[in-house]
Amino acid sequence: MSMQQQYQAYKNNSVTTASPGELTLMLYNGCLKFIKQAVRDIEAGSHEQKNINIQKAQKIIQELMVTLDQKADISKDILPIYDYINRRLMEANMNSDKEILGEVVGLVEEFRDTWKEVIKLNRQKQYGQGAQA
């Protein structure tokens, strides 16, 4: 098995064995990866790749919107922010605007970092003080 195949098997295993919380964290990290790549694409003048990467980030945000637990009180606060992020991604895509992408990175990083802390606190509650996210 080649290194690439081993890595792909590891990635697939990571996704299939991840908790719902860890999957959400992976989505935030993936979204950030695609937005940051879109910034590099704009700088390189690669408008087609920029479009592809921003659309991938949008699909992740849309997935987060669809899977949001509407019964949770905080959902009414989170959903408008996800919607805002999605609209800003569209605007950044249409205008090849790195500043908007920078703004969106900040918002997604806040969600990611908060989510990471929630996972850590849940693990500590479940397994004791030594657990890390």
MMTF fields as JSON, N, C-alpha, C and O atoms, coordinates in Angstrom:
{
  "mmtfVersion": "1.0.0",
  "mmtfProducer": "UNKNOWN",
  "numBonds": 531,
  "numAtoms": 532,
  "numGroups": 133,
  "numChains": 1,
  "numModels": 1,
  "chainsPerModel": [1],
  "groupsPerChain": [133],
  "chainIdList": ["A"],
  "bondAtomList": [4, 2, 8, 6, 12, 10, 16, 14, 20, 18, 24, 22, 28, 26, 32, 30, 36, 34, 40, 38, 44, 42, 48, 46, 52, 50, 56, 54, 60, 58, 64, 62, 68, 66, 72, 70, 76, 74, 80, 78, 84, 82, 88, 86, 92, 90, 96, 94, 100, 98, 104, 102, 108, 106, 112, 110, 116, 114, 120, 118, 124, 122, 128, 126, 132, 130, 136, 134, 140, 138, 144, 142, 148, 146, 152, 150, 156, 154, 160, 158, 164, 162, 168, 166, 172, 170, 176, 174, 180, 178, 184, 182, 188, 186, 192, 190, 196, 194, 200, 198, 204, 202, 208, 206, 212, 210, 216, 214, 220, 218, 224, 222, 228, 226, 232, 230, 236, 234, 240, 238, 244, 242, 248, 246, 252, 250, 256, 254, 260, 258, 264, 262, 268, 266, 272, 270, 276, 274, 280, 278, 284, 282, 288, 286, 292, 290, 296, 294, 300, 298, 304, 302, 308, 306, 312, 310, 316, 314, 320, 318, 324, 322, 328, 326, 332, 330, 336, 334, 340, 338, 344, 342, 348, 346, 352, 350, 356, 354, 360, 358, 364, 362, 368, 366, 372, 370, 376, 374, 380, 378, 384, 382, 388, 386, 392, 390, 396, 394, 400, 398, 404, 402, 408, 406, 412, 410, 416, 414, 420, 418, 424, 422, 428, 426, 432, 430, 436, 434, 440, 438, 444, 442, 448, 446, 452, 450, 456, 454, 460, 458, 464, 462, 468, 466, 472, 470, 476, 474, 480, 478, 484, 482, 488, 486, 492, 490, 496, 494, 500, 498, 504, 502, 508, 506, 512, 510, 516, 514, 520, 518, 524, 522, 528, 526],
  "bondOrderList": [1, 1, 1, 1, 1, 1, 1, 1, 1, 1, 1, 1, 1, 1, 1, 1, 1, 1, 1, 1, 1, 1, 1, 1, 1, 1, 1, 1, 1, 1, 1, 1, 1, 1, 1, 1, 1, 1, 1, 1, 1, 1, 1, 1, 1, 1, 1, 1, 1, 1, 1, 1, 1, 1, 1, 1, 1, 1, 1, 1, 1, 1, 1, 1, 1, 1, 1, 1, 1, 1, 1, 1, 1, 1, 1, 1, 1, 1, 1, 1, 1, 1, 1, 1, 1, 1, 1, 1, 1, 1, 1, 1, 1, 1, 1, 1, 1, 1, 1, 1, 1, 1, 1, 1, 1, 1, 1, 1, 1, 1, 1, 1, 1, 1, 1, 1, 1, 1, 1, 1, 1, 1, 1, 1, 1, 1, 1, 1, 1, 1, 1, 1],
  "groupList": [{"groupName": "MET", "atomNameList": ["N", "CA", "C", "O"], "elementList": ["N", "C", "C", "O"], "formalChargeList": [0, 0, 0, 0], "bondAtomList": [1, 0, 2, 1, 3, 2], "bondOrderList": [1, 1, 2], "singleLetterCode": "M", "chemCompType": "L-PEPTIDE LINKING"}, {"groupName": "SER", "atomNameList": ["N", "CA", "C", "O"], "elementList": ["N", "C", "C", "O"], "formalChargeList": [0, 0, 0, 0], "bondAtomList": [1, 0, 2, 1, 3, 2], "bondOrderList": [1, 1, 2], "singleLetterCode": "S", "chemCompType": "L-PEPTIDE LINKING"}, {"groupName": "GLN", "atomNameList": ["N", "CA", "C", "O"], "elementList": ["N", "C", "C", "O"], "formalChargeList": [0, 0, 0, 0], "bondAtomList": [1, 0, 2, 1, 3, 2], "bondOrderList": [1, 1, 2], "singleLetterCode": "Q", "chemCompType": "L-PEPTIDE LINKING"}, {"groupName": "TYR", "atomNameList": ["N", "CA", "C", "O"], "elementList": ["N", "C", "C", "O"], "formalChargeList": [0, 0, 0, 0], "bondAtomList": [1, 0, 2, 1, 3, 2], "bondOrderList": [1, 1, 2], "singleLetterCode": "Y", "chemCompType": "L-PEPTIDE LINKING"}, {"groupName": "ALA", "atomNameList": ["N", "CA", "C", "O"], "elementList": ["N", "C", "C", "O"], "formalChargeList": [0, 0, 0, 0], "bondAtomList": [1, 0, 2, 1, 3, 2], "bondOrderList": [1, 1, 2], "singleLetterCode": "A", "chemCompType": "L-PEPTIDE LINKING"}, {"groupName": "LYS", "atomNameList": ["N", "CA", "C", "O"], "elementList": ["N", "C", "C", "O"], "formalChargeList": [0, 0, 0, 0], "bondAtomList": [1, 0, 2, 1, 3, 2], "bondOrderList": [1, 1, 2], "singleLetterCode": "K", "chemCompType": "L-PEPTIDE LINKING"}, {"groupName": "ASN", "atomNameList": ["N", "CA", "C", "O"], "elementList": ["N", "C", "C", "O"], "formalChargeList": [0, 0, 0, 0], "bondAtomList": [1, 0, 2, 1, 3, 2], "bondOrderList": [1, 1, 2], "singleLetterCode": "N", "chemCompType": "L-PEPTIDE LINKING"}, {"groupName": "VAL", "atomNameList": ["N", "CA", "C", "O"], "elementList": ["N", "C", "C", "O"], "formalChargeList": [0, 0, 0, 0], "bondAtomList": [1, 0, 2, 1, 3, 2], "bondOrderList": [1, 1, 2], "singleLetterCode": "V", "chemCompType": "L-PEPTIDE LINKING"}, {"groupName": "THR", "atomNameList": ["N", "CA", "C", "O"], "elementList": ["N", "C", "C", "O"], "formalChargeList": [0, 0, 0, 0], "bondAtomList": [1, 0, 2, 1, 3, 2], "bondOrderList": [1, 1, 2], "singleLetterCode": "T", "chemCompType": "L-PEPTIDE LINKING"}, {"groupName": "PRO", "atomNameList": ["N", "CA", "C", "O"], "elementList": ["N", "C", "C", "O"], "formalChargeList": [0, 0, 0, 0], "bondAtomList": [1, 0, 2, 1, 3, 2], "bondOrderList": [1, 1, 2], "singleLetterCode": "P", "chemCompType": "L-PEPTIDE LINKING"}, {"groupName": "GLY", "atomNameList": ["N", "CA", "C", "O"], "elementList": ["N", "C", "C", "O"], "formalChargeList": [0, 0, 0, 0], "bondAtomList": [1, 0, 2, 1, 3, 2], "bondOrderList": [1, 1, 2], "singleLetterCode": "G", "chemCompType": "PEPTIDE LINKING"}, {"groupName": "GLU", "atomNameList": ["N", "CA", "C", "O"], "elementList": ["N", "C", "C", "O"], "formalChargeList": [0, 0, 0, 0], "bondAtomList": [1, 0, 2, 1, 3, 2], "bondOrderList": [1, 1, 2], "singleLetterCode": "E", "chemCompType": "L-PEPTIDE LINKING"}, {"groupName": "LEU", "atomNameList": ["N", "CA", "C", "O"], "elementList": ["N", "C", "C", "O"], "formalChargeList": [0, 0, 0, 0], "bondAtomList": [1, 0, 2, 1, 3, 2], "bondOrderList": [1, 1, 2], "singleLetterCode": "L", "chemCompType": "L-PEPTIDE LINKING"}, {"groupName": "CYS", "atomNameList": ["N", "CA", "C", "O"], "elementList": ["N", "C", "C", "O"], "formalChargeList": [0, 0, 0, 0], "bondAtomList": [1, 0, 2, 1, 3, 2], "bondOrderList": [1, 1, 2], "singleLetterCode": "C", "chemCompType": "L-PEPTIDE LINKING"}, {"groupName": "PHE", "atomNameList": ["N", "CA", "C", "O"], "elementList": ["N", "C", "C", "O"], "formalChargeList": [0, 0, 0, 0], "bondAtomList": [1, 0, 2, 1, 3, 2], "bondOrderList": [1, 1, 2], "singleLetterCode": "F", "chemCompType": "L-PEPTIDE LINKING"}, {"groupName": "ILE", "atomNameList": ["N", "CA", "C", "O"], "elementList": ["N", "C", "C", "O"], "formalChargeList": [0, 0, 0, 0], "bondAtomList": [1, 0, 2, 1, 3, 2], "bondOrderList": [1, 1, 2], "singleLetterCode": "I", "chemCompType": "L-PEPTIDE LINKING"}, {"groupName": "ARG", "atomNameList": ["N", "CA", "C", "O"], "elementList": ["N", "C", "C", "O"], "formalChargeList": [0, 0, 0, 0], "bondAtomList": [1, 0, 2, 1, 3, 2], "bondOrderList": [1, 1, 2], "singleLetterCode": "R", "chemCompType": "L-PEPTIDE LINKING"}, {"groupName": "ASP", "atomNameList": ["N", "CA", "C", "O"], "elementList": ["N", "C", "C", "O"], "formalChargeList": [0, 0, 0, 0], "bondAtomList": [1, 0, 2, 1, 3, 2], "bondOrderList": [1, 1, 2], "singleLetterCode": "D", "chemCompType": "L-PEPTIDE LINKING"}, {"groupName": "HIS", "atomNameList": ["N", "CA", "C", "O"], "elementList": ["N", "C", "C", "O"], "formalChargeList": [0, 0, 0, 0], "bondAtomList": [1, 0, 2, 1, 3, 2], "bondOrderList": [1, 1, 2], "singleLetterCode": "H", "chemCompType": "L-PEPTIDE LINKING"}, {"groupName": "TRP", "atomNameList": ["N", "CA", "C", "O"], "elementList": ["N", "C", "C", "O"], "formalChargeList": [0, 0, 0, 0], "bondAtomList": [1, 0, 2, 1, 3, 2], "bondOrderList": [1, 1, 2], "singleLetterCode": "W", "chemCompType": "L-PEPTIDE LINKING"}],
  "groupTypeList": [0, 1, 0, 2, 2, 2, 3, 2, 4, 3, 5, 6, 6, 1, 7, 8, 8, 4, 1, 9, 10, 11, 12, 8, 12, 0, 12, 3, 6, 10, 13, 12, 5, 14, 15, 5, 2, 4, 7, 16, 17, 15, 11, 4, 10, 1, 18, 11, 2, 5, 6, 15, 6, 15, 2, 5, 4, 2, 5, 15, 15, 2, 11, 12, 0, 7, 8, 12, 17, 2, 5, 4, 17, 15, 1, 5, 17, 15, 12, 9, 15, 3, 17, 3, 15, 6, 16, 16, 12, 0, 11, 4, 6, 0, 6, 1, 17, 5, 11, 15, 12, 10, 11, 7, 7, 10, 12, 7, 11, 11, 14, 16, 17, 8, 19, 5, 11, 7, 15, 5, 12, 6, 16, 2, 5, 2, 3, 10, 2, 10, 4, 2, 4],
  "groupIdList": [1, 2, 3, 4, 5, 6, 7, 8, 9, 10, 11, 12, 13, 14, 15, 16, 17, 18, 19, 20, 21, 22, 23, 24, 25, 26, 27, 28, 29, 30, 31, 32, 33, 34, 35, 36, 37, 38, 39, 40, 41, 42, 43, 44, 45, 46, 47, 48, 49, 50, 51, 52, 53, 54, 55, 56, 57, 58, 59, 60, 61, 62, 63, 64, 65, 66, 67, 68, 69, 70, 71, 72, 73, 74, 75, 76, 77, 78, 79, 80, 81, 82, 83, 84, 85, 86, 87, 88, 89, 90, 91, 92, 93, 94, 95, 96, 97, 98, 99, 100, 101, 102, 103, 104, 105, 106, 107, 108, 109, 110, 111, 112, 113, 114, 115, 116, 117, 118, 119, 120, 121, 122, 123, 124, 125, 126, 127, 128, 129, 130, 131, 132, 133],
  "secStructList": [7, 7, 2, 2, 2, 2, 2, 2, 2, 2, 2, 2, 2, 2, 2, 2, 2, 7, 7, 2, 2, 2, 2, 2, 2, 2, 2, 2, 2, 2, 2, 2, 2, 2, 2, 2, 2, 2, 2, 2, 2, 2, 2, 2, 6, 7, 2, 2, 2, 2, 2, 2, 2, 2, 2, 2, 2, 2, 2, 2, 2, 2, 2, 2, 2, 2, 2, 1, 7, 6, 6, 1, 6, 6, 2, 2, 2, 2, 2, 2, 2, 2, 2, 2, 2, 2, 2, 2, 2, 2, 2, 2, 2, 2, 2, 6, 7, 2, 2, 2, 2, 2, 2, 2, 2, 2, 2, 2, 2, 2, 2, 2, 2, 2, 2, 2, 2, 2, 2, 2, 2, 2, 2, 2, 2, 2, 2, 7, 6, 6, 7, 7, 7],
  "xCoordList": [0.848, 0.0, 0.894, 1.811, 0.63, 1.447, 1.129, 0.132, 1.996, 1.782, 0.46, -0.275, 0.16, -1.086, -2.289, -3.263, -2.232, -3.333, -3.453, -4.561, -2.319, -2.341, -2.95, -3.747, -2.57, -3.107, -4.61, -5.363, -5.044, -6.476, -7.242, -8.335, -6.686, -7.324, -7.424, -8.442, -6.364, -6.37, -7.457, -8.214, -7.531, -8.539, -9.951, -10.811, -10.176, -11.499, -11.845, -12.975, -10.881, -11.095, -11.372, -12.214, -10.669, -10.882, -12.317, -12.931, -12.844, -14.206, -15.226, -16.191, -15.024, -16.015, -16.036, -17.044, -14.945, -14.91, -15.083, -15.086, -15.226, -15.35, -16.736, -17.733, -16.773, -18.046, -18.709, -18.045, -20.002, -20.652, -19.938, -19.82, -19.472, -18.741, -17.443, -17.097, -16.729, -15.462, -15.726, -14.935, -16.832, -17.184, -17.455, -17.039, -18.146, -18.411, -17.102, -16.927, -16.194, -14.88, -14.153, -13.521, -14.242, -13.636, -14.26, -13.561, -15.566, -16.229, -15.707, -15.411, -15.593, -15.049, -13.632, -13.301, -12.796, -11.416, -11.376, -10.566, -12.243, -12.311, -12.74, -12.18, -13.727, -14.204, -13.067, -12.866, -12.336, -11.201, -10.145, -9.588, -9.879, -8.88, -9.287, -8.459, -10.56, -11.014, -11.021, -10.692, -11.396, -11.399, -9.97, -9.705, -9.059, -7.66, -7.052, -6.24, -7.452, -6.975, -7.546, -6.856, -8.796, -9.411, -8.659, -8.514, -8.181, -7.373, -6.106, -5.736, -5.447, -4.233, -4.576, -3.792, -5.749, -6.181, -6.386, -6.009, -6.985, -7.171, -5.805, -5.591, -4.889, -3.549, -2.829, -2.032, -3.11, -2.471, -3.23, -2.787, -4.374, -5.181, -5.922, -6.34, -6.086, -6.771, -8.249, -8.66, -9.028, -10.434, -11.288, -12.245, -10.954, -11.724, -11.523, -12.486, -10.27, -9.989, -10.576, -11.082, -10.509, -11.109, -12.583, -13.096, -13.263, -14.689, -14.961, -15.888, -14.168, -14.344, -14.166, -14.972, -13.117, -12.841, -13.878, -14.268, -14.325, -15.369, -16.665, -17.373, -16.983, -18.198, -18.1, -19.103, -16.922, -16.74, -16.979, -17.625, -16.458, -16.68, -18.17, -18.695, -18.846, -20.285, -21.057, -21.995, -20.671, -21.362, -21.212, -22.144, -20.063, -19.856, -20.75, -21.397, -20.793, -21.655, -23.118, -23.873, -23.51, -24.892, -25.188, -26.292, -24.216, -24.385, -24.548, -25.383, -23.754, -23.876, -25.256, -25.832, -25.78, -27.108, -28.197, -29.094, -28.104, -29.125, -29.12, -30.174, -27.945, -27.836, -27.947, -27.876, -28.12, -28.25, -29.507, -30.585, -29.362, -30.482, -31.405, -31.101, -32.538, -33.462, -34.126, -34.683, -34.072, -34.679, -33.791, -34.268, -32.51, -31.573, -31.781, -31.881, -31.844, -32.082, -31.061, -31.402, -29.815, -28.743, -28.861, -28.267, -29.629, -29.783, -30.317, -29.916, -31.225, -31.793, -30.739, -30.916, -29.649, -28.556, -27.513, -26.912, -27.309, -26.273, -26.709, -25.925, -27.943, -28.411, -28.239, -27.767, -28.601, -28.38, -26.902, -26.572, -26.022, -24.59, -24.114, -23.355, -24.558, -24.227, -24.745, -24.044, -25.967, -26.544, -25.702, -25.45, -25.272, -24.421, -23.104, -22.662, -22.487, -21.238, -21.448, -20.636, -22.531, -22.824, -22.983, -22.451, -23.71, -23.897, -22.584, -22.323, -21.751, -20.45, -19.526, -18.747, -19.619, -18.831, -19.263, -18.423, -20.574, -21.061, -20.522, -20.057, -20.588, -20.101, -18.595, -18.129, -17.851, -16.404, -16.096, -15.157, -16.885, -16.677, -16.942, -16.153, -18.044, -18.398, -17.368, -17.091, -16.797, -15.891, -14.418, -13.567, -14.114, -12.74, -12.158, -11.07, -12.901, -12.58, -11.905, -12.546, -10.603, -9.836, -10.217, -10.154, -10.608, -10.997, -12.222, -12.272, -13.204, -14.401, -14.017, -14.504, -13.149, -12.719, -12.003, -12.155, -11.228, -10.574, -11.587, -11.422, -12.636, -13.712, -14.365, -14.609, -14.642, -15.306, -14.401, -14.878, -13.117, -12.167, -12.27, -12.301, -12.322, -12.431, -13.682, -13.629, -14.807, -16.065, -16.006, -16.4, -15.511, -15.452, -14.455, -14.692, -13.34, -12.374, -13.002, -12.739, -13.831, -14.513, -15.417, -15.408, -16.192, -17.046, -16.197, -16.503, -15.117, -14.255, -13.631, -13.638, -13.099, -12.436, -13.43, -13.113, -14.621, -15.663, -16.056, -16.21, -16.215, -16.6, -15.519, -15.823, -14.26, -13.141, -13.191, -12.937, -13.517, -13.617, -14.779, -14.66, -15.904, -17.062, -16.681, -17.009, -15.994, -15.556, -14.645, -14.795, -13.704, -12.758, -13.508, -13.236, -14.447, -15.205, -16.045, -16.143, -16.653, -17.444, -16.567, -16.964, -15.376, -14.457, -14.006, -13.909, -13.729, -13.309, -14.423, -14.176, -15.645, -16.78, -16.955, -17.268, -16.747, -16.95, -15.786, -16.005, -14.557, -13.376, -12.456, -11.479, -12.737, -11.86, -11.025, -11.162, -10.186, -9.481, -8.425, -8.053, -7.928, -6.818, -7.202, -6.316, -8.489, -8.917, -8.589, -8.696, -8.189, -7.878, -8.673, -9.035, -8.95, -9.642, -8.627, -8.992],
  "yCoordList": [-1.177, 0.0, 1.241, 1.344, 2.184, 3.398, 4.338, 4.169, 5.33, 6.326, 7.055, 7.317, 7.379, 8.094, 7.223, 7.726, 5.945, 5.038, 4.891, 4.846, 4.815, 4.725, 5.978, 5.897, 7.132, 8.392, 8.461, 8.874, 8.055, 8.076, 7.123, 7.454, 5.957, 4.995, 5.591, 5.434, 6.274, 6.924, 7.996, 8.067, 8.83, 9.882, 9.288, 9.761, 8.258, 7.618, 7.052, 7.197, 6.409, 5.834, 6.932, 6.759, 8.059, 9.18, 9.687, 9.996, 9.769, 10.265, 9.247, 9.615, 7.984, 6.976, 6.688, 6.204, 6.972, 6.701, 7.963, 7.88, 9.122, 10.381, 10.523, 10.052, 11.179, 11.507, 12.636, 13.289, 12.876, 14.003, 15.338, 16.181, 15.517, 16.741, 16.866, 17.947, 15.762, 15.769, 15.992, 16.652, 15.448, 15.674, 17.155, 17.703, 17.793, 19.228, 20.004, 20.931, 19.629, 20.271, 20.083, 21.014, 18.89, 18.623, 19.516, 20.001, 19.726, 20.596, 22.024, 22.657, 22.535, 23.888, 23.973, 24.931, 22.987, 22.995, 22.91, 23.584, 22.086, 21.992, 23.303, 23.736, 23.93, 25.222, 26.242, 26.96, 26.3, 27.228, 26.922, 27.832, 25.656, 25.256, 25.768, 26.319, 25.588, 26.001, 27.521, 28.035, 28.249, 29.713, 30.227, 31.105, 29.688, 30.132, 29.789, 30.544, 28.643, 28.295, 29.264, 29.635, 29.675, 30.643, 31.968, 32.611, 32.383, 33.608, 33.439, 34.333, 32.294, 32.035, 31.985, 32.432, 31.438, 31.384, 32.787, 33.055, 33.685, 35.074, 35.708, 36.359, 35.507, 36.085, 35.543, 36.249, 34.288, 33.67, 33.946, 33.558, 34.618, 34.897, 33.69, 33.678, 32.684, 31.453, 31.532, 31.006, 32.196, 32.464, 31.202, 31.104, 30.25, 29.005, 28.226, 27.736, 28.115, 27.41, 28.149, 27.53, 29.484, 30.298, 29.968, 29.749, 29.934, 29.618, 28.234, 28.062, 27.269, 25.892, 25.849, 25.24, 26.493, 26.445, 27.209, 26.755, 28.349, 29.081, 28.279, 28.245, 27.635, 26.812, 25.635, 25.253, 25.06, 23.978, 24.503, 23.838, 25.696, 26.306, 26.577, 26.352, 27.059, 27.31, 26.017, 26.006, 24.949, 23.675, 23.217, 22.653, 23.455, 23.089, 23.942, 23.418, 25.252, 26.131, 25.714, 25.692, 25.387, 24.949, 23.647, 23.459, 22.755, 21.5, 21.783, 21.171, 22.706, 23.085, 23.695, 23.471, 24.46, 25.064, 23.986, 24.026, 23.036, 21.987, 21.063, 20.599, 20.8, 19.831, 20.48, 19.788, 21.793, 22.494, 22.01, 21.94, 21.683, 21.21, 22.391, 23.235, 22.435, 23.56, 23.638, 24.676, 22.551, 22.543, 23.237, 23.688, 23.318, 23.963, 25.481, 26.081, 26.085, 27.531, 28.346, 29.363, 27.901, 28.672, 28.679, 29.528, 27.734, 27.654, 28.946, 29.347, 29.599, 30.846, 31.953, 32.922, 31.814, 32.771, 32.377, 33.237, 31.082, 30.594, 30.646, 31.026, 30.269, 30.176, 31.491, 31.456, 32.644, 33.888, 34.165, 34.768, 33.728, 33.94, 33.033, 33.467, 31.776, 30.883, 31.471, 31.452, 31.991, 32.592, 33.781, 33.947, 34.597, 35.743, 35.281, 35.839, 34.265, 33.721, 33.251, 33.54, 32.531, 32.019, 33.171, 33.104, 34.22, 35.373, 36.092, 36.531, 36.218, 36.882, 36.063, 36.622, 34.739, 33.893, 34.115, 34.197, 34.212, 34.488, 35.821, 35.927, 36.846, 38.174, 38.152, 38.748, 37.464, 37.359, 36.655, 37.023, 35.65, 34.904, 35.797, 35.816, 36.528, 37.392, 38.489, 38.868, 39.002, 40.152, 39.804, 40.693, 38.513, 38.089, 38.949, 39.51, 39.04, 39.949, 39.216, 38.468, 39.446, 38.8, 39.346, 38.616, 40.61, 41.196, 40.497, 40.194, 40.242, 39.534, 38.133, 37.661, 37.47, 36.128, 36.169, 35.255, 37.219, 37.371, 37.516, 36.941, 38.292, 38.448, 37.099, 36.754, 36.345, 35.051, 34.066, 33.288, 34.094, 33.229, 33.502, 32.566, 34.777, 35.135, 34.561, 34.054, 34.64, 34.106, 32.587, 32.039, 31.913, 30.449, 29.989, 28.991, 30.712, 30.353, 30.481, 29.658, 31.509, 31.647, 30.445, 29.892, 30.044, 28.862, 27.629, 26.852, 27.462, 26.293, 26.253, 25.217, 27.381, 27.425, 27.194, 26.513, 27.755, 27.533, 26.065, 25.472, 25.488, 24.079, 23.182, 22.204, 23.523, 22.756, 22.778, 21.764, 23.937, 24.08, 23.249, 22.636, 23.229, 22.42, 20.942, 20.235, 20.481, 19.076, 18.781, 17.76, 19.68, 19.492, 19.414, 18.533, 20.334, 20.333, 19.068, 18.505, 18.625, 17.387, 16.181, 15.306, 16.138, 15.026, 15.042, 13.994, 16.237, 16.342, 15.869, 15.19, 16.236, 15.814, 14.304, 13.647, 13.763, 12.337, 11.49, 10.443, 11.922, 11.09, 11.619, 10.955, 12.776, 13.341, 14.475, 14.813, 15.061, 16.285, 16.168, 17.186, 14.971, 14.822, 14.877, 14.92, 14.876, 14.807, 16.088, 17.186, 15.941, 17.067, 16.959, 15.861, 18.111, 18.138, 18.215, 18.248],
  "zCoordList": [0.0, 0.0, 0.0, 0.815, -0.913, -1.005, 0.152, 0.854, 0.335, 1.393, 1.171, 2.124, -0.074, -0.388, -0.015, 0.545, -0.315, 0.029, 1.543, 2.078, 2.231, 3.692, 4.307, 5.242, 3.778, 4.276, 4.041, 4.923, 2.852, 2.532, 3.446, 3.906, 3.712, 4.613, 6.016, 6.69, 6.454, 7.766, 7.822, 8.789, 6.782, 6.741, 6.778, 7.52, 5.978, 5.955, 7.319, 7.784, 7.965, 9.29, 10.313, 11.194, 10.202, 11.122, 11.044, 12.066, 9.836, 9.652, 10.146, 10.815, 9.828, 10.205, 11.693, 12.208, 12.402, 13.846, 14.687, 15.915, 14.059, 14.791, 15.412, 14.865, 16.56, 17.202, 16.407, 15.602, 16.617, 15.937, 16.216, 15.326, 17.438, 17.763, 16.989, 16.513, 16.866, 16.114, 14.626, 13.952, 14.106, 12.703, 12.449, 11.428, 13.375, 13.241, 13.237, 12.446, 14.111, 14.143, 12.807, 12.306, 12.237, 10.926, 9.846, 8.956, 9.929, 8.952, 9.062, 8.048, 10.285, 10.457, 9.899, 9.2, 10.198, 9.699, 8.181, 7.545, 7.594, 6.136, 5.514, 4.507, 6.109, 5.615, 5.619, 4.639, 6.712, 6.808, 5.753, 5.141, 5.548, 4.547, 3.162, 2.437, 2.794, 1.462, 1.308, 0.239, 2.374, 2.294, 2.147, 1.325, 2.934, 2.851, 1.49, 0.955, 0.939, -0.397, -1.427, -2.376, -1.25, -2.174, -2.154, -3.194, -0.989, -0.906, -1.746, -2.506, -1.605, -2.403, -3.902, -4.74, -4.225, -5.628, -6.2, -7.341, -5.404, -5.849, -6.105, -7.127, -5.163, -5.3, -6.534, -7.151, -6.892, -8.054, -9.351, -10.432, -9.237, -10.429, -10.963, -12.121, -10.138, -10.548, -10.152, -9.118, -10.993, -10.66, -10.655, -9.887, -11.496, -11.519, -10.219, -9.63, -9.773, -8.517, -7.327, -6.391, -7.366, -6.293, -6.179, -5.082, -7.314, -7.352, -6.763, -5.971, -7.146, -6.653, -5.135, -4.431, -4.634, -3.195, -2.376, -1.3, -2.864, -2.135, -2.139, -1.132, -3.258, -3.293, -2.324, -1.721, -2.167, -1.186, 0.223, 1.033, 0.52, 1.837, 2.047, 3.137, 1.01, 1.107, 1.376, 2.173, 0.723, 0.942, 2.39, 2.964, 2.97, 4.377, 5.272, 6.178, 5.027, 5.827, 5.665, 6.637, 4.445, 4.205, 4.938, 5.449, 4.99, 5.732, 7.224, 7.89, 7.738, 9.142, 9.419, 10.484, 8.466, 8.623, 8.659, 9.501, 7.746, 7.623, 8.836, 9.272, 9.375, 10.473, 11.852, 12.868, 11.894, 13.171, 13.9, 13.31, 15.159, 15.975, 16.272, 17.115, 15.564, 15.689, 17.061, 17.42, 17.829, 19.167, 20.194, 21.236, 19.897, 20.828, 20.792, 19.721, 21.973, 22.069, 21.288, 20.683, 21.301, 20.66, 19.128, 18.463, 18.574, 17.114, 16.521, 15.429, 17.243, 16.718, 16.632, 15.893, 17.383, 17.311, 16.263, 15.62, 16.102, 15.195, 13.731, 12.862, 13.462, 12.071, 11.298, 10.161, 11.866, 11.108, 10.815, 9.793, 11.705, 11.471, 10.339, 9.473, 10.343, 9.225, 7.908, 6.896, 7.928, 6.725, 6.271, 5.078, 7.211, 6.907, 6.275, 5.27, 6.869, 6.328, 4.895, 4.015, 4.663, 3.325, 2.32, 1.212, 2.705, 1.805, 1.554, 0.434, 2.589, 2.413, 1.507, 0.735, 1.608, 0.703, -0.745, -1.642, -0.97, -2.339, -2.837, -3.972, -1.976, -2.348, -2.632, -3.604, -1.779, -1.983, -3.295, -4.002, -3.612, -4.849, -6.061, -7.006, -6.032, -7.175, -7.395, -8.534, -6.3, -6.396, -6.184, -6.174, -6.013, -5.705, -4.588, -4.717, -3.496, -2.399, -1.241, -0.503, -1.099, -0.028, 1.348, 2.337, 1.425, 2.716, 3.285, 4.477, 2.439, 2.894, 3.354, 4.382, 2.6, 2.995, 4.344, 5.154, 4.586, 5.88, 7.006, 8.082, 6.749, 7.74, 8.042, 9.199, 6.976, 7.13, 7.871, 8.698, 7.584, 8.303, 9.802, 10.601, 10.186, 11.593, 12.239, 13.36, 11.537, 12.078, 12.224, 13.253, 11.185, 11.216, 12.281, 12.962, 12.426, 13.473, 14.858, 15.735, 15.061, 16.355, 16.623, 17.723, 15.623, 15.776, 16.075, 16.98, 15.295, 15.464, 16.858, 17.522, 17.288, 18.586, 19.724, 20.699, 19.601, 20.604, 20.631, 21.699, 19.452, 19.359, 19.963, 20.647, 19.704, 20.256, 21.781, 22.432, 22.343, 23.799, 24.348, 25.409, 23.623, 24.041, 24.077, 25.03, 23.042, 23.001, 24.187, 24.858, 24.44, 25.547, 26.887, 27.702, 27.105, 28.362, 28.511, 29.601, 27.406, 27.449, 27.773, 28.544, 27.183, 27.461, 28.913, 29.552, 29.432, 30.829, 31.751, 32.747, 31.41, 32.218, 32.142, 33.135, 30.936, 30.73, 31.228, 31.837, 30.983, 31.256, 32.353, 32.698, 32.901, 33.903, 33.353, 32.177, 34.138, 33.801, 32.703, 32.12, 32.399, 31.455, 29.987, 29.133, 29.662, 28.255, 27.499, 28.046, 26.244, 25.367, 24.083, 23.659, 23.455, 22.152, 21.05, 19.875]
}
